Amino acid sequence: MSLSRPRLVLTVAGLLVAASAVTLPQLRVSTSRYGLVSDENPDQARMLRFFERFGNPDAPVVVVSSERPEDSRAVVDRLIAGFEAVPKLRGRVLARVGPSEVAEVLLLQRPEVLSQ
């Protein structure tokens, strides 16, 4: 088809590119797992009411890994200093945590693993 009707192929390709150029800016990328379910879903609505009342339990996590523990420690120390410099984060930065420290915000299928 492309050899027998090159103008048709180029026209269709041009229309597809134009349509993409119009619709692409309207696309939004979201990493929110809450955006995957409608706010009208009863379970989702209940969870959103919980967040409104008690706050969102999600906490950002930074994982630092290195061949040498002293390199990891140096990076963690710099991160701590940077995060503690932010007024809203001062006093709320945990530099090393295990499962028992964050159990209240973890969603565990098997809570018994915390005791291992």
GROMACS .gro file of C-alpha atoms in nm:
model
  116
    1MET     CA    1   0.000   0.000   0.000
    2SER     CA    2   0.280   0.243   0.080
    3LEU     CA    3   0.442   0.200  -0.259
    4SER     CA    4   0.121   0.216  -0.460
    5ARG     CA    5  -0.033   0.510  -0.265
    6PRO     CA    6   0.244   0.709  -0.099
    7ARG     CA    7   0.035   1.027  -0.068
    8LEU     CA    8  -0.242   0.843   0.116
    9VAL     CA    9   0.009   0.691   0.358
   10LEU     CA   10   0.175   1.028   0.418
   11THR     CA   11  -0.164   1.195   0.466
   12VAL     CA   12  -0.276   0.935   0.720
   13ALA     CA   13   0.059   0.958   0.900
   14GLY     CA   14   0.033   1.338   0.905
   15LEU     CA   15  -0.319   1.322   1.048
   16LEU     CA   16  -0.204   1.081   1.318
   17VAL     CA   17   0.086   1.310   1.410
   18ALA     CA   18  -0.146   1.613   1.420
   19ALA     CA   19  -0.399   1.428   1.637
   20SER     CA   20  -0.118   1.321   1.870
   21ALA     CA   21   0.010   1.679   1.893
   22VAL     CA   22  -0.338   1.796   1.996
   23THR     CA   23  -0.410   1.524   2.251
   24LEU     CA   24  -0.062   1.473   2.401
   25PRO     CA   25  -0.060   1.796   2.610
   26GLN     CA   26  -0.391   1.690   2.767
   27LEU     CA   27  -0.250   1.361   2.899
   28ARG     CA   28  -0.162   1.363   3.268
   29VAL     CA   29   0.069   1.122   3.445
   30SER     CA   30  -0.017   1.035   3.802
   31THR     CA   31   0.164   0.800   4.034
   32SER     CA   32  -0.118   0.812   4.288
   33ARG     CA   33  -0.266   0.474   4.364
   34TYR     CA   34  -0.577   0.654   4.487
   35GLY     CA   35  -0.638   0.793   4.139
   36LEU     CA   36  -0.696   0.443   4.005
   37VAL     CA   37  -1.028   0.406   4.187
   38SER     CA   38  -1.328   0.637   4.161
   39ASP     CA   39  -1.390   0.868   4.459
   40GLU     CA   40  -1.748   0.741   4.452
   41ASN     CA   41  -1.644   0.383   4.526
   42PRO     CA   42  -1.762   0.315   4.886
   43ASP     CA   43  -1.425   0.181   5.001
   44GLN     CA   44  -1.237   0.466   4.836
   45ALA     CA   45  -1.477   0.724   4.983
   46ARG     CA   46  -1.431   0.575   5.330
   47MET     CA   47  -1.053   0.586   5.293
   48LEU     CA   48  -1.063   0.949   5.175
   49ARG     CA   49  -1.279   1.042   5.476
   50PHE     CA   50  -1.020   0.872   5.698
   51PHE     CA   51  -0.745   1.081   5.538
   52GLU     CA   52  -0.945   1.400   5.590
   53ARG     CA   53  -0.994   1.319   5.956
   54PHE     CA   54  -0.655   1.170   6.052
   55GLY     CA   55  -0.418   1.274   5.774
   56ASN     CA   56  -0.247   1.067   5.509
   57PRO     CA   57  -0.022   0.793   5.651
   58ASP     CA   58   0.201   0.779   5.344
   59ALA     CA   59   0.559   0.867   5.425
   60PRO     CA   60   0.829   0.921   5.164
   61VAL     CA   61   1.113   0.672   5.183
   62VAL     CA   62   1.467   0.712   5.050
   63VAL     CA   63   1.672   0.395   5.021
   64VAL     CA   64   2.049   0.438   5.008
   65SER     CA   65   2.259   0.143   4.899
   66SER     CA   66   2.633   0.118   4.849
   67GLU     CA   67   2.916  -0.132   4.835
   68ARG     CA   68   3.070   0.028   5.144
   69PRO     CA   69   2.861   0.107   5.454
   70GLU     CA   70   3.065   0.422   5.523
   71ASP     CA   71   2.967   0.561   5.181
   72SER     CA   72   2.601   0.495   5.255
   73ARG     CA   73   2.635   0.658   5.597
   74ALA     CA   74   2.793   0.969   5.442
   75VAL     CA   75   2.506   1.003   5.193
   76VAL     CA   76   2.247   0.947   5.467
   77ASP     CA   77   2.413   1.212   5.685
   78ARG     CA   78   2.394   1.465   5.399
   79LEU     CA   79   2.030   1.374   5.333
   80ILE     CA   80   1.945   1.414   5.701
   81ALA     CA   81   2.102   1.759   5.710
   82GLY     CA   82   1.912   1.862   5.398
   83PHE     CA   83   1.576   1.730   5.518
   84GLU     CA   84   1.618   1.874   5.868
   85ALA     CA   85   1.681   2.215   5.708
   86VAL     CA   86   1.322   2.211   5.581
   87PRO     CA   87   1.109   2.363   5.862
   88LYS     CA   88   0.815   2.124   5.812
   89LEU     CA   89   1.046   1.821   5.834
   90ARG     CA   90   1.260   1.932   6.130
   91GLY     CA   91   1.252   1.665   6.399
   92ARG     CA   92   1.057   1.422   6.181
   93VAL     CA   93   1.341   1.260   5.984
   94LEU     CA   94   1.422   0.896   6.061
   95ALA     CA   95   1.765   0.798   5.934
   96ARG     CA   96   1.747   0.424   5.984
   97VAL     CA   97   1.428   0.234   6.038
   98GLY     CA   98   1.325  -0.125   6.052
   99PRO     CA   99   0.982  -0.284   6.021
  100SER     CA  100   0.888  -0.229   6.385
  101GLU     CA  101   0.951   0.148   6.358
  102VAL     CA  102   0.723   0.189   6.057
  103ALA     CA  103   0.471  -0.087   6.126
  104GLU     CA  104   0.186   0.159   6.172
  105VAL     CA  105   0.221   0.285   5.816
  106LEU     CA  106   0.299  -0.044   5.647
  107LEU     CA  107   0.035  -0.246   5.471
  108LEU     CA  108   0.129  -0.601   5.560
  109GLN     CA  109  -0.039  -0.911   5.436
  110ARG     CA  110   0.133  -1.107   5.711
  111PRO     CA  111   0.184  -0.897   6.026
  112GLU     CA  112   0.361  -1.186   6.197
  113VAL     CA  113   0.673  -1.110   5.990
  114LEU     CA  114   0.740  -0.813   6.218
  115SER     CA  115   0.837  -1.047   6.500
  116GLN     CA  116   1.097  -1.233   6.291
   0.00000   0.00000   0.00000
